[in-house]
Tab-separated table of C-alpha atoms in Angstrom:
chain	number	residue	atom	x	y	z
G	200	UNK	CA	0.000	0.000	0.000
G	201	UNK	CA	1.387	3.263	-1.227
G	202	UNK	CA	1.731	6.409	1.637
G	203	UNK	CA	-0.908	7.744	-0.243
G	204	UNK	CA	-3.478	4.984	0.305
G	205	UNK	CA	-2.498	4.354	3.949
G	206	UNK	CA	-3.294	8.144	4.291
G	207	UNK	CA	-6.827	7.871	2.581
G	208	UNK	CA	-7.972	4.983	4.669
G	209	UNK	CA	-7.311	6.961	7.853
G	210	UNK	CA	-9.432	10.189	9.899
G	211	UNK	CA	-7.602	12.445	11.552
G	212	UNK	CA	-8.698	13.194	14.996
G	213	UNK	CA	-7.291	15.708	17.955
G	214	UNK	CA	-7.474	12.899	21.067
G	215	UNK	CA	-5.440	12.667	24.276
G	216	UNK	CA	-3.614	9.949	24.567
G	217	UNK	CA	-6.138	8.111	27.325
G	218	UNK	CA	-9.102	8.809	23.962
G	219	UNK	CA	-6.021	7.777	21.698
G	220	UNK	CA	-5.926	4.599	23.250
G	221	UNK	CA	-9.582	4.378	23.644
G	222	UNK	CA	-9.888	3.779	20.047
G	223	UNK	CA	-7.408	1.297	19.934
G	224	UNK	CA	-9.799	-0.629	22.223
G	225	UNK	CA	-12.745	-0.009	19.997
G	226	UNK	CA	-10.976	-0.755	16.260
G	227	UNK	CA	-9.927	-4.081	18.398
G	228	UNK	CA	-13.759	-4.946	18.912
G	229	UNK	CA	-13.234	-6.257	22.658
G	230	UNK	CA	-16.384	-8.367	23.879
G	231	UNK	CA	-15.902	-8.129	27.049
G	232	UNK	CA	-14.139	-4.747	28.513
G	233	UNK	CA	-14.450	-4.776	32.709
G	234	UNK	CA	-13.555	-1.501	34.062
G	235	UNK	CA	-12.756	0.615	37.249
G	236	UNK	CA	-11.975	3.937	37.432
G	237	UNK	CA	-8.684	5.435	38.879
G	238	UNK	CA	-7.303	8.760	37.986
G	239	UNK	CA	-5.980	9.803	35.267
G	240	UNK	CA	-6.945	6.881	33.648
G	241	UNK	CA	-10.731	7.355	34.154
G	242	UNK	CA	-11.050	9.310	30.918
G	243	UNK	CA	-10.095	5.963	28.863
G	244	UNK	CA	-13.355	4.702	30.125
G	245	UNK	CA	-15.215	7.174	29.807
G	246	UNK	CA	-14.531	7.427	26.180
G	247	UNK	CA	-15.665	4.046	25.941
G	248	UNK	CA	-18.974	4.270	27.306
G	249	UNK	CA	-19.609	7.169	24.954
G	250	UNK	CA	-18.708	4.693	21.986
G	251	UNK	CA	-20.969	2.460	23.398
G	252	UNK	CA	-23.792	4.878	23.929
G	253	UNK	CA	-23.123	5.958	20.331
G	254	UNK	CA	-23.742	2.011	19.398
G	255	UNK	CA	-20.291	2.477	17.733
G	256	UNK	CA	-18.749	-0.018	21.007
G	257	UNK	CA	-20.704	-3.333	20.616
G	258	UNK	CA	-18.617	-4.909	23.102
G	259	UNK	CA	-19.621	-5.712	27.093
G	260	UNK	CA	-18.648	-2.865	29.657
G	261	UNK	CA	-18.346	-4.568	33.138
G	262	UNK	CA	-18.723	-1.838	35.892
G	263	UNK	CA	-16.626	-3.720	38.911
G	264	UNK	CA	-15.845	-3.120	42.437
G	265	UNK	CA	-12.096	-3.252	42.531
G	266	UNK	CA	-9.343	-3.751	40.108
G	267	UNK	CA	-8.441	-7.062	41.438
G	268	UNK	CA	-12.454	-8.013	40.410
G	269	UNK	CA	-11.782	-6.175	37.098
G	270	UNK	CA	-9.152	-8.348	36.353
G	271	UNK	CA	-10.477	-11.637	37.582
G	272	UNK	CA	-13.562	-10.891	35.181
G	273	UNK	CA	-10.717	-10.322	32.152
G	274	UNK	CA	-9.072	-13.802	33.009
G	275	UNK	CA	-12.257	-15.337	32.783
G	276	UNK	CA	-13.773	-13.812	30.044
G	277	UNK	CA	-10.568	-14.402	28.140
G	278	UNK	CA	-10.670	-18.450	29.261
G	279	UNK	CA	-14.241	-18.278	27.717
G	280	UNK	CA	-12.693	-17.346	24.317
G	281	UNK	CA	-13.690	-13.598	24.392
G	282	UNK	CA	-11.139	-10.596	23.230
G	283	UNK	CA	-11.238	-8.436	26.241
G	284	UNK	CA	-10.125	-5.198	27.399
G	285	UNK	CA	-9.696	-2.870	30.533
G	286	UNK	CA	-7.251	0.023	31.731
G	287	UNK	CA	-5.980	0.859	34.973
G	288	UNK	CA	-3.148	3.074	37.157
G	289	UNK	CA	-1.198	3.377	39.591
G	290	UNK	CA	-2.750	1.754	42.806
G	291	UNK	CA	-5.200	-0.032	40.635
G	292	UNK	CA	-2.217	-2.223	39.337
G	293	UNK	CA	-1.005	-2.553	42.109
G	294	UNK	CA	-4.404	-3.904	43.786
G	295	UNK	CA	-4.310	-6.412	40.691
G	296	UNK	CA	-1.364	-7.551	40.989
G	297	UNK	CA	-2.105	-11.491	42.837
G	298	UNK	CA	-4.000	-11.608	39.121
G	299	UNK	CA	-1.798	-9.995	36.651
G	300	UNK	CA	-0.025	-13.917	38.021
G	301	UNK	CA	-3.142	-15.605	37.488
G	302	UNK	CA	-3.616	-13.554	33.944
G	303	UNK	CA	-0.191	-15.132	32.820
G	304	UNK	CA	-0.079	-18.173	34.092
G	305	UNK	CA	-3.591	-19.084	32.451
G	306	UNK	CA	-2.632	-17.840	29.430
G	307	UNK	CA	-4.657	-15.426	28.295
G	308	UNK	CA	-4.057	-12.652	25.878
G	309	UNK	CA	-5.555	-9.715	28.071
G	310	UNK	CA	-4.674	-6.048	26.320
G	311	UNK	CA	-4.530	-3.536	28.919
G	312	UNK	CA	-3.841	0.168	29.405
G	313	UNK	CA	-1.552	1.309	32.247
G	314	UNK	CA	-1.109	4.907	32.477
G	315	UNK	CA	1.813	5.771	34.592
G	316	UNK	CA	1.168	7.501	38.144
G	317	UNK	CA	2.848	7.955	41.089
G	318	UNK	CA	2.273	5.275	44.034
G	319	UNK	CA	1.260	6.183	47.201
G	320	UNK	CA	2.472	7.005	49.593
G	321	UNK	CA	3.032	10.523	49.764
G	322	UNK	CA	-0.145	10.402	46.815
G	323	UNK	CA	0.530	12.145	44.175
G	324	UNK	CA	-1.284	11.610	40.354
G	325	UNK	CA	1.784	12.219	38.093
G	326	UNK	CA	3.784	10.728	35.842
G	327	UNK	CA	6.332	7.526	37.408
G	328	UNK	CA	7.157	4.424	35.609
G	329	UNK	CA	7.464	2.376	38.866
G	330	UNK	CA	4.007	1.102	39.095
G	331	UNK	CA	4.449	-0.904	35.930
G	332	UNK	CA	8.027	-1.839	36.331
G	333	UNK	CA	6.813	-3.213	39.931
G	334	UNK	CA	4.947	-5.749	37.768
G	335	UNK	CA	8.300	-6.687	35.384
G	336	UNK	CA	7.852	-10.293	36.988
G	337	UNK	CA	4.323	-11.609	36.312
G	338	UNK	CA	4.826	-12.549	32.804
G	339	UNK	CA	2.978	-9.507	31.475
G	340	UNK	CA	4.385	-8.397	28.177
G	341	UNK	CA	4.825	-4.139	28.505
G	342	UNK	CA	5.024	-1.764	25.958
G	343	UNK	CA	6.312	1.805	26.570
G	344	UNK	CA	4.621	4.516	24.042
G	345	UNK	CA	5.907	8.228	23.257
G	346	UNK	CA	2.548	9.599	22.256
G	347	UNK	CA	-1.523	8.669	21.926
G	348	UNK	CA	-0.787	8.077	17.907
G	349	UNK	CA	1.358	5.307	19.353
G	350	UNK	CA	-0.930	4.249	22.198
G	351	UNK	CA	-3.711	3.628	19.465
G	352	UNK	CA	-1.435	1.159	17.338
G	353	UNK	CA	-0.020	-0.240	20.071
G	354	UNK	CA	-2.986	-1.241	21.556
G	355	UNK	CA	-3.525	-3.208	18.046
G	356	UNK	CA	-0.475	-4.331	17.673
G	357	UNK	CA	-0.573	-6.122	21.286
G	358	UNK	CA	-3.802	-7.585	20.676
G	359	UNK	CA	-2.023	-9.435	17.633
G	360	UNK	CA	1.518	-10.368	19.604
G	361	UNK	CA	-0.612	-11.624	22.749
G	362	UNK	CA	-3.173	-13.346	21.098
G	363	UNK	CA	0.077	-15.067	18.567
G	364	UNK	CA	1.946	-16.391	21.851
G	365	UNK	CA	-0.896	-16.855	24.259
G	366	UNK	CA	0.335	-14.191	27.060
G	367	UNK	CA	-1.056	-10.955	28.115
G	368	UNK	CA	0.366	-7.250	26.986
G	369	UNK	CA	0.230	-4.229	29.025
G	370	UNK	CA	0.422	-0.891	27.030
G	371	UNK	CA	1.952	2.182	28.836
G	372	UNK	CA	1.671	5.893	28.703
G	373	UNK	CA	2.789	8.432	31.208
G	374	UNK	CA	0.120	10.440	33.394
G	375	UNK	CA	-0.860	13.618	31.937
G	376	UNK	CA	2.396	14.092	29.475
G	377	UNK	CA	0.435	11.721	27.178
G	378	UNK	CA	-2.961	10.716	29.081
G	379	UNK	CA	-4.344	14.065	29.284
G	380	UNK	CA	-2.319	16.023	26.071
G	381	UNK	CA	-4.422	16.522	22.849
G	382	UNK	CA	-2.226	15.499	19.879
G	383	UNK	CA	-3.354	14.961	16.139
G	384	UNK	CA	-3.603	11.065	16.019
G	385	UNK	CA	-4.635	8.855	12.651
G	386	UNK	CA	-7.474	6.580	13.049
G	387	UNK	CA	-7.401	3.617	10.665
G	388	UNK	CA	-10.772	2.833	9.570
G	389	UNK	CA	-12.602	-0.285	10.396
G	390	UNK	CA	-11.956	-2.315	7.310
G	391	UNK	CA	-8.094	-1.865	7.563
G	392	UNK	CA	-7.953	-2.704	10.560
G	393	UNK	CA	-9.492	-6.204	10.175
G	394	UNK	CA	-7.006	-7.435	7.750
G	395	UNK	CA	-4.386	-6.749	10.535
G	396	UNK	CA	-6.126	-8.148	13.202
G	397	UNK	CA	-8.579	-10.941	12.510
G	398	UNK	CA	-10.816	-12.245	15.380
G	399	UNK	CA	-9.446	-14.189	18.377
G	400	UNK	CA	-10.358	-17.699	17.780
G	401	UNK	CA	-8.606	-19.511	20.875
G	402	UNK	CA	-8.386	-23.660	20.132
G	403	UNK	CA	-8.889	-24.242	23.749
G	404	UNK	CA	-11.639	-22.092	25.578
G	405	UNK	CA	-13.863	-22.692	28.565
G	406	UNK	CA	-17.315	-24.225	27.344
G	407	UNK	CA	-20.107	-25.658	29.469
G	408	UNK	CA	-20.628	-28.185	27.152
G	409	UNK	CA	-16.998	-29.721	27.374
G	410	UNK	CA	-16.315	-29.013	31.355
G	411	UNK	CA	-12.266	-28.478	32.106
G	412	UNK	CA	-10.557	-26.651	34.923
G	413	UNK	CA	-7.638	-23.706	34.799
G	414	UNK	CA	-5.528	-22.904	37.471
G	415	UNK	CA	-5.450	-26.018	39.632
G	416	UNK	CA	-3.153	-27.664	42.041
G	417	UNK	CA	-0.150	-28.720	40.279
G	418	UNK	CA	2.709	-31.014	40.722
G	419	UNK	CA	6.124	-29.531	41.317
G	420	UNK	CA	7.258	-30.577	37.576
G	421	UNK	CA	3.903	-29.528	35.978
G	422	UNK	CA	4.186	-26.027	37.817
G	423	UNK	CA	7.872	-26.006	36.337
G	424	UNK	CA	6.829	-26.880	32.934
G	425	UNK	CA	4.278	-23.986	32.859
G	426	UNK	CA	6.876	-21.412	33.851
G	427	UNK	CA	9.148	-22.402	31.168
G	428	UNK	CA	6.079	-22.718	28.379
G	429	UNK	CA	5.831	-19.108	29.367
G	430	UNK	CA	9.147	-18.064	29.283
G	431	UNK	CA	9.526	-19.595	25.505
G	432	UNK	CA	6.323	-17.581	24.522
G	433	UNK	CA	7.837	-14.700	25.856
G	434	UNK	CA	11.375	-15.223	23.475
G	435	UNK	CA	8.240	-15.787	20.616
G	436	UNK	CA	7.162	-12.600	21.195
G	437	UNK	CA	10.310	-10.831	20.112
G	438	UNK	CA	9.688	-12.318	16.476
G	439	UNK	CA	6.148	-11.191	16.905
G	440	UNK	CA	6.143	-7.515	18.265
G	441	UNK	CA	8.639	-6.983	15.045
G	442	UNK	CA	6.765	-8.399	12.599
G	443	UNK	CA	3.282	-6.966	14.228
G	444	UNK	CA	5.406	-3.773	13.488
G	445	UNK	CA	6.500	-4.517	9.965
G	446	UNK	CA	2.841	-5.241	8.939
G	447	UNK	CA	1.173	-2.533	11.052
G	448	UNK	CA	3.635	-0.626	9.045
G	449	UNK	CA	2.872	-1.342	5.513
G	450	UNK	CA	-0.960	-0.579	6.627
G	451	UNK	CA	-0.619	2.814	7.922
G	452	UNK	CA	2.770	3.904	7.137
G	453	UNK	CA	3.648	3.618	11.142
G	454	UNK	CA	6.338	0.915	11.378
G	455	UNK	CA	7.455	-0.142	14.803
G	456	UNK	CA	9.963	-2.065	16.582
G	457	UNK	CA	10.893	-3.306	20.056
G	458	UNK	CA	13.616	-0.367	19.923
G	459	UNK	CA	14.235	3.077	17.890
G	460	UNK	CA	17.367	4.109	17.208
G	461	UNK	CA	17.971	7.975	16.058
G	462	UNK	CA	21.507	9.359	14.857
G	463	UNK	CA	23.057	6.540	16.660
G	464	UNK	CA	25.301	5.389	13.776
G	465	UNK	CA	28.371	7.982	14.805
G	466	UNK	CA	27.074	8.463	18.345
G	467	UNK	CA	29.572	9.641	21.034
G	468	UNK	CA	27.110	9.280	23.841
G	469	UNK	CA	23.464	7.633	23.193
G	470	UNK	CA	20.496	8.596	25.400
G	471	UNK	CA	18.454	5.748	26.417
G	472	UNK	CA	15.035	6.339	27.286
G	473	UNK	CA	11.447	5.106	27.133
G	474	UNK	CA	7.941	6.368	27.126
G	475	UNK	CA	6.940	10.550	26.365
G	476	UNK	CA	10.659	11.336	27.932
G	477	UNK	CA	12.333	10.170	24.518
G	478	UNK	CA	10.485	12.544	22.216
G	479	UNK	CA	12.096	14.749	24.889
G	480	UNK	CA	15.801	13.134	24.263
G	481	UNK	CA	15.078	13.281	20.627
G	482	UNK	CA	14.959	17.486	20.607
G	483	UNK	CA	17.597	16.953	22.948
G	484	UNK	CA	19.769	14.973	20.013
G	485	UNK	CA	18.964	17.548	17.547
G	486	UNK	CA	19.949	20.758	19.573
G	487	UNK	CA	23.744	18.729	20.494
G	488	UNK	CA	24.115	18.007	16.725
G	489	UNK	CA	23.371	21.650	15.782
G	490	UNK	CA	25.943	22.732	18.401
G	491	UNK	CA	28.412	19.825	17.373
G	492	UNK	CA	28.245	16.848	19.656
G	493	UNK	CA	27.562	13.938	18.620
G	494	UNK	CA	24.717	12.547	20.138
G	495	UNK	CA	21.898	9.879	19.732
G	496	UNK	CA	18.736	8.272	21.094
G	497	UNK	CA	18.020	4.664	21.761
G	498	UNK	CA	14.201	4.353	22.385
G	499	UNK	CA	12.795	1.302	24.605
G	500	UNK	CA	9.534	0.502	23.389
G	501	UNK	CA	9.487	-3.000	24.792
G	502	UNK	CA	10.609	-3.933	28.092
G	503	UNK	CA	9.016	-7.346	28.236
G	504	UNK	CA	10.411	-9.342	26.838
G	505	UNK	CA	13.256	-7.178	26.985
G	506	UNK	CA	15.186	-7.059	23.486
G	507	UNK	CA	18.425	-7.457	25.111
G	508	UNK	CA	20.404	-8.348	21.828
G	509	UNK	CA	19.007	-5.471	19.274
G	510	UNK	CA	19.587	-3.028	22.434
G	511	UNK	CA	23.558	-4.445	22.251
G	512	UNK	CA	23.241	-3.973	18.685
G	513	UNK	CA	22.441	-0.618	18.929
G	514	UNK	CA	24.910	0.444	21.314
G	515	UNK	CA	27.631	-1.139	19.818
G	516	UNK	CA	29.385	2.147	18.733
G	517	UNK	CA	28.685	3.751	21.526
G	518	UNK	CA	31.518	5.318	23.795
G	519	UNK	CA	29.198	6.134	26.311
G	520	UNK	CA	25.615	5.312	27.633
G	521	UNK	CA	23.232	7.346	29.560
G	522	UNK	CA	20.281	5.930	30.455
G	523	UNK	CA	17.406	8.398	31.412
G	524	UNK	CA	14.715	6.470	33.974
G	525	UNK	CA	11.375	7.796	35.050
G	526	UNK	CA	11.461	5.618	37.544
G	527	UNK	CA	13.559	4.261	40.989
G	528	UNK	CA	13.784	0.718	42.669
G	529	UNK	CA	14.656	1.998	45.778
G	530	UNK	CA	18.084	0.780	47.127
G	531	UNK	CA	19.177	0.401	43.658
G	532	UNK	CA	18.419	2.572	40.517
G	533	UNK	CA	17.091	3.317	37.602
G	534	UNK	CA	15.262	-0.271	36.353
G	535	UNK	CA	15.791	0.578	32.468
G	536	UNK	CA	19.685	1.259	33.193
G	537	UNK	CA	19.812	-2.108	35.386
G	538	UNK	CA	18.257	-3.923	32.469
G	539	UNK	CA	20.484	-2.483	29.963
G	540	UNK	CA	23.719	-2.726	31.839
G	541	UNK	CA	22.820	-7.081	32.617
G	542	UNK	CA	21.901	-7.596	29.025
G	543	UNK	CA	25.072	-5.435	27.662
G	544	UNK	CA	27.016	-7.502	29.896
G	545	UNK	CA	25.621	-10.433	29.330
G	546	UNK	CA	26.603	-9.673	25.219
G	547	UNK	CA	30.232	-9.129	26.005
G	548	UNK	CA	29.814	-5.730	25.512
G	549	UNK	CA	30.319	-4.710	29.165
G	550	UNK	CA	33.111	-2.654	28.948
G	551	UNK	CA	31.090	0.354	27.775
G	552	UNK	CA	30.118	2.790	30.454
G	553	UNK	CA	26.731	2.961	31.066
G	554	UNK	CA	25.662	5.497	33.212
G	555	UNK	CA	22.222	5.737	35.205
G	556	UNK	CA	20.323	8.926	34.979
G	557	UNK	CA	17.067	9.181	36.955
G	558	UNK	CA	14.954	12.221	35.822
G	559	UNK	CA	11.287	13.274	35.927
G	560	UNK	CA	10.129	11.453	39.720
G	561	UNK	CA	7.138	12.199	40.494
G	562	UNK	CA	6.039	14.068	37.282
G	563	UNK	CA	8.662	16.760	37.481
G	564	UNK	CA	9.083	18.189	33.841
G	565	UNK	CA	11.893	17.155	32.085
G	566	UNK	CA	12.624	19.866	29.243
G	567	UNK	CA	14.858	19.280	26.941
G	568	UNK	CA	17.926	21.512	28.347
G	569	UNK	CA	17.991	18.910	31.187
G	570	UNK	CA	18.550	16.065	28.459
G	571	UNK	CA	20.811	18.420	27.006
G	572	UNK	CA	22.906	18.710	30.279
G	573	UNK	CA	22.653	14.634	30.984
G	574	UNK	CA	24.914	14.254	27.771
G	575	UNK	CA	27.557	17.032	28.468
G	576	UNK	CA	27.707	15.413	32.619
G	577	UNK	CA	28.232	12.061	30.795
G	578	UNK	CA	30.534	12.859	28.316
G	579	UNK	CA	32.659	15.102	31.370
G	580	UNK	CA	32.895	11.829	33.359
G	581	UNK	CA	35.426	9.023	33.757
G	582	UNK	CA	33.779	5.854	33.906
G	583	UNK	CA	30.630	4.996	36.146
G	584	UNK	CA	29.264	6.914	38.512
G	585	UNK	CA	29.028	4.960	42.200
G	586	UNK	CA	24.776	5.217	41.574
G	587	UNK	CA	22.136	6.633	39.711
G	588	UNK	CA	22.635	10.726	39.229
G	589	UNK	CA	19.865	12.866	40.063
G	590	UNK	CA	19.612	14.806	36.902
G	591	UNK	CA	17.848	17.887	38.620
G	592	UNK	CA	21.339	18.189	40.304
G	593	UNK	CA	23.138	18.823	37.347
């Protein structure tokens, strides 16, 4: 399909990133979508019932009474052999999280939204990666997204890489950055979007009429056997979130790939970054290459699985590494610079420094100067730092 035709078969809307990804859900045709409302995700929800009240939504809103009930109803819905859909933040993953386990173990290909907020306690309803890196371990796949245009594919693009490999995908934006920022975003029509994402037709499903059980006692070796059935669907899903990308590409004319790399190729220092804080390190780039430094951007889009080999790949020329996290594991770091350093190391490519940036806690505003003066503090450095730098110190 020429750029031309992709264009025609798209309507271009002004949504926020929470509407953005809204219609993601609805082009998907979920038949069963329990909710809960949490701010700022509320919004995402709300859209939806106004599709439905439009008769445009044809698919089952649940109205719940928790987030841990919203996503039992998803498990079981999806067990039943229903597409299914729901959104949540902050404390409402965290309430889930016993059945983000039970999601993953089961199997099922659950989409859902996560929009990035602070956890309690102090509270706080800003933009902080933690309460979706907390859930790195329960065999959720997680997508990071720079705007709503990219919230709105990815939520398609999941639906096609979790319903492939049989695990759940969790798409993330950041708390009022992208959830609450009206953008121009392209809406594929209908009809496009069925030849890139065909119903969910599971060959096991729960049915009345041939009773089975999920999620009983297992033997030591059977429980073993499950937890590495789901870590080789989780090395599937590499293949699959790139070529979900490649086609979603020749569709729309928006390719995508578990990373982004931008003026990397003679890159003294590469920014690493995920989420609305790259597009951020991307001006950043731009601004050092007018004044003469030679700069790049490596974009995490995936985490889970985490792309450890195209990452290496794309550091490979790199003197120097600063990663840029949104978020802190207390007693540690940055979790995207811990992740990055194992797998570098892991690739025999340890010897280059990677430094560990943390930026933006709490929804603080991270303009680009600050990106600007991450790169300059790593290139002035010799070697690694003891622990993460605060970059509203520099």
């Amino acid at each position: 399909m020429t750029p031309m035709q992709a264009a025609a078969r798209q309507r271009r809307m002004l949504l926020t990133g929470n509407h953005a990804a809204a219609y993601g859900a609805l082009l998907a045709k979920p038949q069963v979508i329990p909710v809960y409302p949490i701010t700022p995700q509320t919004p995402v929800l709300e859209k939806l019932l106004e599709l439905a009240e439009a008769g445009e939504l044809t698919g089952e809103m649940i109205t719940v009474e928790s987030e841990h009930s919203g996503m039992a109803a998803c498990i079981s819905a999806s067990l039943a052999g229903a597409r299914v859909f729901t959104a949540t933040a902050s404390q409402g993953i965290a309430l889930m999280h016993e059945m983000l386990h039970f999601a993953a173990g089961a199997r099922t290909p659950v989409v859902m939204v996560n929009v990035n907020r602070t956890l309690a306690s102090p509270w706080g309803f800003w933009a902080d990666q933690t309460d979706s890196l907390s859930q790195r371990d329960t065999g959720w796949m997680q997508f990071y997204c720079e705007s709503g245009q990219e919230a709105l594919d990815t939520v398609l693009q999941a639906y096609r890489v979790a319903e492939s490999v049989l695990l759940p995908a969790m798409v993330v934006i950041e708390a009022m950055y992208i959830s609450h920022t009206l953008e121009p975003v392209e809406v594929p029509e209908a009809a496009l979007v069925a030849g890139f994402l065909p119903p969910f037709e599971p060959t096991l499903r729960l049915d009345p009429g041939q009773p089975r059980s999920v999620g009983g006692v297992t033997t030591p070796a059977q429980w073993r056997q499950n937890r590495l059935a789901m870590q080789e669907a989780m090395t599937l899903a590499l293949g699959a979130v790139a070529e979900a990308g490649r086609l979603y590409g020749e569709l729309t004319g928006r390719a995508y790939g578990a990373t982004e790399s931008y003026r990397t190729e003679d890159a003294e220092v590469v920014l690493v970054a995920a989420g609305g804080m790259a597009g951020t390190a991307r001006e950043a780039v731009d601004r050092l290459r007018q004044a003469g430094i030679a700069a790049g951007l490596l974009r995490l889009r995936l985490f889970r699985p985490f792309p450890g080999a195209e990452i290496a790949e794309g550091l490979a020329g790199a003197a120097r590494v600063a990663v840029v996290d949104r978020n802190c594991s207390v007693g540690s770091g940055g979790i995207f610079c811990q992740e990055v350093r194992a797998a570098l190391s892991s690739l025999g490519q340890g010897a280059v420094p990677v430094l560990s940036y943390i930026a933006g806690l709490g929804g603080v505003n991270v303009p680009p100067e600050r990106m600007m003066r991450i790169v300059t503090d790593a290139l002035g450095r010799d070697g690694m730092s003891a622990g993460p730098i605060q970059a509203e110190e520099l």
